[in-house]
PDB file of C-alpha atoms and ligand atoms in Angstrom:
ATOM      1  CA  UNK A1467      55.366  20.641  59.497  1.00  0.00           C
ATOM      2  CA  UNK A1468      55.975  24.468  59.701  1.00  0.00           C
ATOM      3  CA  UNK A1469      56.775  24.906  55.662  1.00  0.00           C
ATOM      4  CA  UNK A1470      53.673  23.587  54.243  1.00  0.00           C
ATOM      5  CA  UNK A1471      51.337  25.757  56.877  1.00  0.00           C
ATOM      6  CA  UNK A1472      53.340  28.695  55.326  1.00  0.00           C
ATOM      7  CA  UNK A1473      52.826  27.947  51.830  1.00  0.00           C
ATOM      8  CA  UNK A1474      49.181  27.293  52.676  1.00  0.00           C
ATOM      9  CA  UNK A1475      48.896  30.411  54.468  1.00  0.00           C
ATOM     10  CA  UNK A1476      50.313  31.762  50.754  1.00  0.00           C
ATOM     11  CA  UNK A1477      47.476  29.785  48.606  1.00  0.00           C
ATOM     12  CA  UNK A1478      45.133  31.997  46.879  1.00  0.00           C
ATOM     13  CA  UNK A1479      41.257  32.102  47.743  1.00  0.00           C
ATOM     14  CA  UNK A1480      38.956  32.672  44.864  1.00  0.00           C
ATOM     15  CA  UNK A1481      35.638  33.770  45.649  1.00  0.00           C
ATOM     16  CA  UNK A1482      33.238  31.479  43.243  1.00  0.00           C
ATOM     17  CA  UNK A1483      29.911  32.984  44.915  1.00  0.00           C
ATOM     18  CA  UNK A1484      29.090  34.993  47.869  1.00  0.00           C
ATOM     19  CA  UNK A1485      30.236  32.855  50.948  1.00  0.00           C
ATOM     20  CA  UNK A1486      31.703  29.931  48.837  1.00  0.00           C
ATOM     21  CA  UNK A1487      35.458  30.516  48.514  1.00  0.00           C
ATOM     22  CA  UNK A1488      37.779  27.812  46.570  1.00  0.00           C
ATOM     23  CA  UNK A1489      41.530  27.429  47.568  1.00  0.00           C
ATOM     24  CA  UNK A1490      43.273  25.237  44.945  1.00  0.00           C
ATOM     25  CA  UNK A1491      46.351  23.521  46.037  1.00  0.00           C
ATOM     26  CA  UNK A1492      45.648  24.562  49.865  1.00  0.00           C
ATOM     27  CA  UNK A1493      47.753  21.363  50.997  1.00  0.00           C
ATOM     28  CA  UNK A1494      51.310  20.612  49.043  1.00  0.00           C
ATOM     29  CA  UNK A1495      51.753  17.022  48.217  1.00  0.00           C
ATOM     30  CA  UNK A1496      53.784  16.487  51.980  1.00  0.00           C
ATOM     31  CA  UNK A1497      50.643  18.150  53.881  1.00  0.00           C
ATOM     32  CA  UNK A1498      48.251  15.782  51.448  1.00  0.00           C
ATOM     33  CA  UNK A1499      50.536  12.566  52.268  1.00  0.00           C
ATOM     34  CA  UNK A1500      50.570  13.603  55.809  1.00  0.00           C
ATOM     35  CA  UNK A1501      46.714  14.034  56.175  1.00  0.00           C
ATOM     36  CA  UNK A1502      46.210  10.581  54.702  1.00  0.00           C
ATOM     37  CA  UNK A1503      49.030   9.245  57.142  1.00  0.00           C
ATOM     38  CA  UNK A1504      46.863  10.722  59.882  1.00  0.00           C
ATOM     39  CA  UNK A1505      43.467   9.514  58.480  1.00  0.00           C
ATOM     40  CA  UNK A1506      44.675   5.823  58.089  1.00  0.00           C
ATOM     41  CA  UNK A1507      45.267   5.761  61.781  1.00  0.00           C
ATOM     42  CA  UNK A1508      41.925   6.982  62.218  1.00  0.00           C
ATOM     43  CA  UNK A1509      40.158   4.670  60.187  1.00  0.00           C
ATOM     44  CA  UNK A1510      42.664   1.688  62.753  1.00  0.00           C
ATOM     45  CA  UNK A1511      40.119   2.998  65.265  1.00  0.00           C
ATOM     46  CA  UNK A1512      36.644   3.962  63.108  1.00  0.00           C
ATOM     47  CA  UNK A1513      36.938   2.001  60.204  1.00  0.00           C
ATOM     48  CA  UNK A1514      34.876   2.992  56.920  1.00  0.00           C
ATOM     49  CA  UNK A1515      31.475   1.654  56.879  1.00  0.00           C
ATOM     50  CA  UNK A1516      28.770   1.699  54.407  1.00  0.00           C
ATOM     51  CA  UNK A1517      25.342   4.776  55.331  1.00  0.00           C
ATOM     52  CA  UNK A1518      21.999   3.969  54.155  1.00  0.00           C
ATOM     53  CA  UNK A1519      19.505   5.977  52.753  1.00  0.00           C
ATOM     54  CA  UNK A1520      16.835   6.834  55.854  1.00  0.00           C
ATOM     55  CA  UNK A1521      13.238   5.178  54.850  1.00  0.00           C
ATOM     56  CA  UNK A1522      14.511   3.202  52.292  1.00  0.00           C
ATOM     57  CA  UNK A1523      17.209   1.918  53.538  1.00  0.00           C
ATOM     58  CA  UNK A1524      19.335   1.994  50.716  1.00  0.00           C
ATOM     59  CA  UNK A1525      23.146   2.041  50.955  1.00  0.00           C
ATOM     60  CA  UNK A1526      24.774   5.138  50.029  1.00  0.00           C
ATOM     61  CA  UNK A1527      27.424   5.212  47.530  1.00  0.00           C
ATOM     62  CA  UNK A1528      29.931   6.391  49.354  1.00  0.00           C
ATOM     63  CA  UNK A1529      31.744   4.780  52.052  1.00  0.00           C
ATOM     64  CA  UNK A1530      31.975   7.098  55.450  1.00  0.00           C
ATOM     65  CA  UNK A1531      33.092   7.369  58.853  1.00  0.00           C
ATOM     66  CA  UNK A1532      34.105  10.307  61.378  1.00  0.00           C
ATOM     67  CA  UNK A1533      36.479  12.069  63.508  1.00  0.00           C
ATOM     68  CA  UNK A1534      35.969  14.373  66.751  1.00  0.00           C
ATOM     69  CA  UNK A1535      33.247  14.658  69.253  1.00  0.00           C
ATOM     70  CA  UNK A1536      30.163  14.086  67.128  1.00  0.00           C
ATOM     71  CA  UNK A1537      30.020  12.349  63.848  1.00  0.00           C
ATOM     72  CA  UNK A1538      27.520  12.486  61.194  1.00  0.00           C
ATOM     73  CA  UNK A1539      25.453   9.198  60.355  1.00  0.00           C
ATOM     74  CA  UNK A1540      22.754   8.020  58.132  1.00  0.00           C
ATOM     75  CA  UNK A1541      20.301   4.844  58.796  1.00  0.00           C
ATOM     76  CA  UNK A1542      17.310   3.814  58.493  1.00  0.00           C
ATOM     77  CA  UNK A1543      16.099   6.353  61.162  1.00  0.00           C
ATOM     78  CA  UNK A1544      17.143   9.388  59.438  1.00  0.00           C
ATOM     79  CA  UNK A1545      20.425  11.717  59.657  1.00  0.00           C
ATOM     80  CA  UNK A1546      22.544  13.084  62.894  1.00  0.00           C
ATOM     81  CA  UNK A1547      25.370  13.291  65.105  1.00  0.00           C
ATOM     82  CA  UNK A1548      26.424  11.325  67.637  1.00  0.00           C
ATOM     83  CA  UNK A1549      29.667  10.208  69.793  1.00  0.00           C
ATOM     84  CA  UNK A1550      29.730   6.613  68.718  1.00  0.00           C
ATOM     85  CA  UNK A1551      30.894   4.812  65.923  1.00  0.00           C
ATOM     86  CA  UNK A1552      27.628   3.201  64.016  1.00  0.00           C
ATOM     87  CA  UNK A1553      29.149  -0.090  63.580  1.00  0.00           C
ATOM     88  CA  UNK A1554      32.060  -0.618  66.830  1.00  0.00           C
ATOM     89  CA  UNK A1555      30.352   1.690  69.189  1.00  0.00           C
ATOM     90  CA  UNK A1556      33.092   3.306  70.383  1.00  0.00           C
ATOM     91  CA  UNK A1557      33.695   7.049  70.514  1.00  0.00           C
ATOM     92  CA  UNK A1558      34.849   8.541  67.015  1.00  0.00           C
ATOM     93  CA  UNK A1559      39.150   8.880  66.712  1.00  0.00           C
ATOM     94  CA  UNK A1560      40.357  12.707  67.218  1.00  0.00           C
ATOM     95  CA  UNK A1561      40.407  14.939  64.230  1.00  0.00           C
ATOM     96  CA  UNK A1562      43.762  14.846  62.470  1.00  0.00           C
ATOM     97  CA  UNK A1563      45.866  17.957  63.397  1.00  0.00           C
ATOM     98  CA  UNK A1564      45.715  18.910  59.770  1.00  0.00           C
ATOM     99  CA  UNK A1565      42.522  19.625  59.455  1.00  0.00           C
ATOM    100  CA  UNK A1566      42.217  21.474  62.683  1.00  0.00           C
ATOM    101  CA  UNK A1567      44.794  23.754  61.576  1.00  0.00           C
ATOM    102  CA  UNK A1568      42.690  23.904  57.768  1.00  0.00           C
ATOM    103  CA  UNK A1569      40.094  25.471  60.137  1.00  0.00           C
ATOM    104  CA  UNK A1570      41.838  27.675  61.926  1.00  0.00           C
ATOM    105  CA  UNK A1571      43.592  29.354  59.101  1.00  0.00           C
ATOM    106  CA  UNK A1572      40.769  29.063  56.339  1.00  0.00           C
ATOM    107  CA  UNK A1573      37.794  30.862  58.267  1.00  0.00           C
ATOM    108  CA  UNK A1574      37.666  33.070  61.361  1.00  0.00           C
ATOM    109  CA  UNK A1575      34.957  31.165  63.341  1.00  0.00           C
ATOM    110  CA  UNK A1576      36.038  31.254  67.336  1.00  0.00           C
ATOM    111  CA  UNK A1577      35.179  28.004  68.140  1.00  0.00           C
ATOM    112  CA  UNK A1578      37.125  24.406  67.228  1.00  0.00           C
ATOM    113  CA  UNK A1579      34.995  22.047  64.443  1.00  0.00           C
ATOM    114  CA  UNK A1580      33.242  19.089  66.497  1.00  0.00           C
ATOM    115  CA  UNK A1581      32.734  16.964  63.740  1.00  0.00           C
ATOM    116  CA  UNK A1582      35.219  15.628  60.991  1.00  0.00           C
ATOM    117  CA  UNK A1583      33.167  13.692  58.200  1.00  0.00           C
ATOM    118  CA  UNK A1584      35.487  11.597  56.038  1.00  0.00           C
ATOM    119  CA  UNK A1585      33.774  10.127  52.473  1.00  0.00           C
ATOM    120  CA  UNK A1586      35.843   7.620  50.534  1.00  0.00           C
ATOM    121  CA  UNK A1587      34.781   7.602  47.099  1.00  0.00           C
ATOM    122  CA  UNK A1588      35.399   4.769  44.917  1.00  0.00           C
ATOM    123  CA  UNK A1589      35.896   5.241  41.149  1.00  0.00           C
ATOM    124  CA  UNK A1590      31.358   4.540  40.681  1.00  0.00           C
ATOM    125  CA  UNK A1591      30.857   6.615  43.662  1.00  0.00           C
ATOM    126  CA  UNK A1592      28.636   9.840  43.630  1.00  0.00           C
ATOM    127  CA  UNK A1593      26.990  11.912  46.048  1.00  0.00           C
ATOM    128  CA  UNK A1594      23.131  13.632  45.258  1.00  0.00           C
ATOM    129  CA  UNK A1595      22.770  17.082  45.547  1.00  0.00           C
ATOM    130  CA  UNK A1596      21.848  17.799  48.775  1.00  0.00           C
ATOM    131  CA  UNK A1597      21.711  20.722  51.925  1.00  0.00           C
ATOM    132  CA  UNK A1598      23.803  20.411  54.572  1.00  0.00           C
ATOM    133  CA  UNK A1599      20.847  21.568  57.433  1.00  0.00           C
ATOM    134  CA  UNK A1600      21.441  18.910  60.361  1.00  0.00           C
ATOM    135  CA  UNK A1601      24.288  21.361  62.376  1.00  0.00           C
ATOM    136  CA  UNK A1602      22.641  23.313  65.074  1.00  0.00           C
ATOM    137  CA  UNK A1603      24.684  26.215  64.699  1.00  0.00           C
ATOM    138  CA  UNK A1604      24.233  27.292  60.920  1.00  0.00           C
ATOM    139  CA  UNK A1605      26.526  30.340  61.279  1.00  0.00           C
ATOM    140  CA  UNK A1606      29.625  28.298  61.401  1.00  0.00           C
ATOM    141  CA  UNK A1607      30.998  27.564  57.952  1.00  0.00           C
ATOM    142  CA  UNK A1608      32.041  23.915  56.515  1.00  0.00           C
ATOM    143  CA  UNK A1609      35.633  23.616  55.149  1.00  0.00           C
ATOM    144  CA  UNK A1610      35.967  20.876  52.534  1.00  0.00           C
ATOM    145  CA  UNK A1611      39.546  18.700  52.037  1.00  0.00           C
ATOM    146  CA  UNK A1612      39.894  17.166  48.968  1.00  0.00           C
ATOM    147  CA  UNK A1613      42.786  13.815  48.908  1.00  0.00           C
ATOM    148  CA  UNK A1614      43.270  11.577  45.760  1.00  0.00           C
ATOM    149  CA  UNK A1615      41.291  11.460  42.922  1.00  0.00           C
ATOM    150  CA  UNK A1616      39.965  14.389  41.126  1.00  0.00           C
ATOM    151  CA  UNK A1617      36.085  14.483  41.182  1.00  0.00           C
ATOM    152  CA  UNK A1618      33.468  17.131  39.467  1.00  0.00           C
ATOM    153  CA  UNK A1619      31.623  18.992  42.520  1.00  0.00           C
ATOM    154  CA  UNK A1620      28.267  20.286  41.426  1.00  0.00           C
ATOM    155  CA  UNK A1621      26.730  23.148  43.374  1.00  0.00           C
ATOM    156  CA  UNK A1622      23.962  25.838  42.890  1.00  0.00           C
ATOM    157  CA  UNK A1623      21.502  27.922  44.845  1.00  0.00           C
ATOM    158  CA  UNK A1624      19.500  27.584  48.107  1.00  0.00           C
ATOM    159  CA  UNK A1625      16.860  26.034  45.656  1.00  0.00           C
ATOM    160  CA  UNK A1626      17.060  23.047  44.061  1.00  0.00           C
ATOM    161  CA  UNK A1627      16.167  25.061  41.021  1.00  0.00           C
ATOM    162  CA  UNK A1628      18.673  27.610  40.620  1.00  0.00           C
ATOM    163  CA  UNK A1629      21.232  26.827  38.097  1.00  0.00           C
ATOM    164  CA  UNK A1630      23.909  24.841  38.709  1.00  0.00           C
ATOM    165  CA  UNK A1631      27.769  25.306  38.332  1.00  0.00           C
ATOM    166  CA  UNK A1632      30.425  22.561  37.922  1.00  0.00           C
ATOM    167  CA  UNK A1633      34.226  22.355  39.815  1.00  0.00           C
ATOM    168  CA  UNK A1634      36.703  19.920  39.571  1.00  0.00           C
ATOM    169  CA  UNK A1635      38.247  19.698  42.873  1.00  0.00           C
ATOM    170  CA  UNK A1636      41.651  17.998  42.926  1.00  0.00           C
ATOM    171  CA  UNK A1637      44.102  16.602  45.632  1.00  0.00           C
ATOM    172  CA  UNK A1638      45.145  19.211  48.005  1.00  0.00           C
ATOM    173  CA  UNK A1639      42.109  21.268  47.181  1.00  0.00           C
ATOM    174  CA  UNK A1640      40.116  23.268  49.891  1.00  0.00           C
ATOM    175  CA  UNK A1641      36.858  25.143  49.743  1.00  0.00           C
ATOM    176  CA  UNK A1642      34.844  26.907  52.839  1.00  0.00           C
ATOM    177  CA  UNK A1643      31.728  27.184  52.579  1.00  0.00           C
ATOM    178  CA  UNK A1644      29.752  29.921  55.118  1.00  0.00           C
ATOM    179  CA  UNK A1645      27.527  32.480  55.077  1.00  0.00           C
ATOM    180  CA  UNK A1646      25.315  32.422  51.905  1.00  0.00           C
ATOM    181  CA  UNK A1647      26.780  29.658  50.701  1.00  0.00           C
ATOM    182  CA  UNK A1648      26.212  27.643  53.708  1.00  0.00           C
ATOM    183  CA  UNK A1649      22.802  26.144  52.932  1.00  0.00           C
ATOM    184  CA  UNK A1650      22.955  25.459  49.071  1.00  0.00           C
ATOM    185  CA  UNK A1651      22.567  22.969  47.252  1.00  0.00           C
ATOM    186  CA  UNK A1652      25.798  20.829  46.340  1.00  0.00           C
ATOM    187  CA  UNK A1653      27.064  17.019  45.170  1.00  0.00           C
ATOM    188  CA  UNK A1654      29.536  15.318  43.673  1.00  0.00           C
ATOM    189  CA  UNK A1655      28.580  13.907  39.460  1.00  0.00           C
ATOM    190  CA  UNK A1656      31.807  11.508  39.356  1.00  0.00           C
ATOM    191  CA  UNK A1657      35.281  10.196  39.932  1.00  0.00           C
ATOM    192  CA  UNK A1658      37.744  10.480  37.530  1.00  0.00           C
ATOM    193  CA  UNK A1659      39.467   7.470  37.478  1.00  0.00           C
ATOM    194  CA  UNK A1660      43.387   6.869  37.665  1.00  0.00           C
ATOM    195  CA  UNK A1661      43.642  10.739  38.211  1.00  0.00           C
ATOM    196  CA  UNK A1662      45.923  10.202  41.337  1.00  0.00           C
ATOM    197  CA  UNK A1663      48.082   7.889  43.182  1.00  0.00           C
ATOM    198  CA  UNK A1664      47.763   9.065  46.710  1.00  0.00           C
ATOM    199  CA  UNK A1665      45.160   6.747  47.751  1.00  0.00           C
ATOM    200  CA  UNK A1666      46.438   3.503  47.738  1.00  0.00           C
ATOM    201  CA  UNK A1667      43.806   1.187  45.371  1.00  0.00           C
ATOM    202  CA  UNK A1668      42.644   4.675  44.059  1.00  0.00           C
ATOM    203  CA  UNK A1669      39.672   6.445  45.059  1.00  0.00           C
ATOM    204  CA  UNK A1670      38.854   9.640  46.665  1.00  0.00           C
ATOM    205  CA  UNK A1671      38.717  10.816  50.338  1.00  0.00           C
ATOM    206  CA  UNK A1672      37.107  14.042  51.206  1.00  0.00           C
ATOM    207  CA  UNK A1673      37.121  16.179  54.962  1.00  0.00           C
ATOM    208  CA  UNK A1674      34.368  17.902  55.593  1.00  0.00           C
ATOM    209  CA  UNK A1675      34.831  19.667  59.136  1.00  0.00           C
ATOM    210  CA  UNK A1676      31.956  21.249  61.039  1.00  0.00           C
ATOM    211  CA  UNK A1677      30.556  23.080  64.213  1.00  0.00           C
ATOM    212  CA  UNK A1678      27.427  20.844  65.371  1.00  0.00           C
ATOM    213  CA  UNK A1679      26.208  22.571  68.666  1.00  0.00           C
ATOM    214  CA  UNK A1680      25.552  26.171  69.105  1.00  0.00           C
ATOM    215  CA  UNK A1681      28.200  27.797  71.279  1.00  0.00           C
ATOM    216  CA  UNK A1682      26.167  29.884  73.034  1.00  0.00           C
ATOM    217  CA  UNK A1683      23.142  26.925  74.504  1.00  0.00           C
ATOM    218  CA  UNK A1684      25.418  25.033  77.027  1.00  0.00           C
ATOM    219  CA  UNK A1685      25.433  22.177  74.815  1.00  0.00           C
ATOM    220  CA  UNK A1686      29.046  22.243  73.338  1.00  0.00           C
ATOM    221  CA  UNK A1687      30.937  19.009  73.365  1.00  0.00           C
ATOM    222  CA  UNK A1688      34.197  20.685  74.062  1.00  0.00           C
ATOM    223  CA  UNK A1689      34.940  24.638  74.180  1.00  0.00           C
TER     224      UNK A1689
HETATM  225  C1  MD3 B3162      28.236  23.186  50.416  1.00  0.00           C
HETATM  226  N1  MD3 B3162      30.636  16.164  50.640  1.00  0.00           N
HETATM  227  O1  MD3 B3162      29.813  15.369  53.053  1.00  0.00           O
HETATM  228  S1  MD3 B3162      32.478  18.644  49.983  1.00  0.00           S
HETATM  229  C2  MD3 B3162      29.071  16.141  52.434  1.00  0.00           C
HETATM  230  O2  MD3 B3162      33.119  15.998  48.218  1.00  0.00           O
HETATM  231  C3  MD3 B3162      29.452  16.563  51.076  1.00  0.00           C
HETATM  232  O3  MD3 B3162      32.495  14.596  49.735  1.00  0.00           O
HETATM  233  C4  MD3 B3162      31.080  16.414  49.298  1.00  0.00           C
HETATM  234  O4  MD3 B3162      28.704  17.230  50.434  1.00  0.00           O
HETATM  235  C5  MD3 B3162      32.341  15.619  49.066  1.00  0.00           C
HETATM  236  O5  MD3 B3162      28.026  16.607  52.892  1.00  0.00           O
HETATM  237  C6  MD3 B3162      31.273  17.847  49.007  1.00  0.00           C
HETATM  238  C7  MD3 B3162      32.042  20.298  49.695  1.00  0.00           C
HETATM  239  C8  MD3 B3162      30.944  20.783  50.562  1.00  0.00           C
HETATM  240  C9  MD3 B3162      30.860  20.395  51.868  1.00  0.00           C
HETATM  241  C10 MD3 B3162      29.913  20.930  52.699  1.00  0.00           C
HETATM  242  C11 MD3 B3162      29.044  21.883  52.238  1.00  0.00           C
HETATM  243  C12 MD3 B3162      30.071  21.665  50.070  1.00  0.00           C
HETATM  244  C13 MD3 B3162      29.104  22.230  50.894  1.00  0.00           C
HETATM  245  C14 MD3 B3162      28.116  22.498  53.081  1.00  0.00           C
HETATM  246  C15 MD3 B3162      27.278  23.458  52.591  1.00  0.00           C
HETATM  247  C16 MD3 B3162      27.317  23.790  51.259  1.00  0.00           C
HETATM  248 FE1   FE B3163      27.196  18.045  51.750  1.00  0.00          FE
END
């Protein structure tokens, strides 16, 4: 696995907006099939399951389920993290050694991600636009990895009536999102169908990994 970490470490970042930086083609296609290796042993132990809307209970879209510590989940109750699977109970699967290496190369933050969210995507599939606010520690960026099919990413300001920009983010495709960036507003419009093979049946899988607890209040999960 050393040559695709160096050809990583040679993809170009383009800056789309203060904080948001976009690195297309981040893993080749043996570091994508190698991801999804890793994620389909993951899902042997925290299998997808199906979020609903808090209040109304509605199911979400997209299908979800975590890596690491601390995962994020969405019921009835409302949104957070926590160390069990919704659904099994048991504690989430470790965070595939891909990503952890996506964070340590894409962004300089001293401390390991605690939470892997994985979305599958389905060709109907879409995500609202929404803030990510339920970490703790908001000075940590996010670092998004894109698998399968190609979907258009929509993402603005820090209010949900600044203008609005759209991104096609493809297999391979990573973006980090810190700083300025780390509290706008952001979703995904669509699936493109048939745009890729690597997930068997289709569909689209997407990484987001994240710091959850603040370093520094003696409430870390692992150091
Ligand atoms: C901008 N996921 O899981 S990843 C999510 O493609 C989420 O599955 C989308 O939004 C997806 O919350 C978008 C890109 C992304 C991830 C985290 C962000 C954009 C972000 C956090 C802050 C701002
Ligand atoms: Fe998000």
């Amino acid at each position: 696995m050393g040559l695709p970490l160096e050809a990583a470490a040679e993809a170009p970042r383009v800056a789309l907006a203060p904080g948001l930086s976009y690195v297309p083609g981040y893993l080749d296609g043996a570091a994508q099939a190698g991801l999804l290796a890793e994620i389909e042993r993951a899902l042997a132990e925290g299998p997808w399951y199906r979020p609903c809307m808090p209040r109304s209970g509605r199911p979400l879209s997209v299908q979800m389920t975590n890596c690491g510590p601390l995962g994020w989940v969405s019921d009835e109750r409302g949104y957070r993290y926590q160390a069990r699977h919704p659904t099994t109970g048991r504690p989430w699967p470790a965070i595939p050694e891909t990503a952890l290496r996506a964070w340590a190369e894409l962004c300089a933050y001293p401390h390991p991600p605690e939470a892997c969210l994985v979305n599958f995507y389905d060709a109907s599939a879409k995500l609202g636009q929404h803030q990510d606010h339920d970490e703790e520690d908001l000075s940590a960026p996010v670092i998004s990895l894109s698998l399968g099919a190609t979907c258009v990413f929509r993402y603005g300001g820090v209010s949900r009536r600044d203008p609005t920009h759209k991104l096609e983010l493809h297999s391979g495709d990573a973006i980090v999102l810190g700083g300025p960036a780390r509290l706008i507003y952001h979703g995904v419009d669509k699936i493109r169908a048939g745009s890729s093979d690597l997930v068997p049946g289709g569909g689209r899988i997407n990484l987001t990994l994240r710091r959850v607890t603040c370093p520094a209040n003696g409430r870390t999960f692992q150091s």
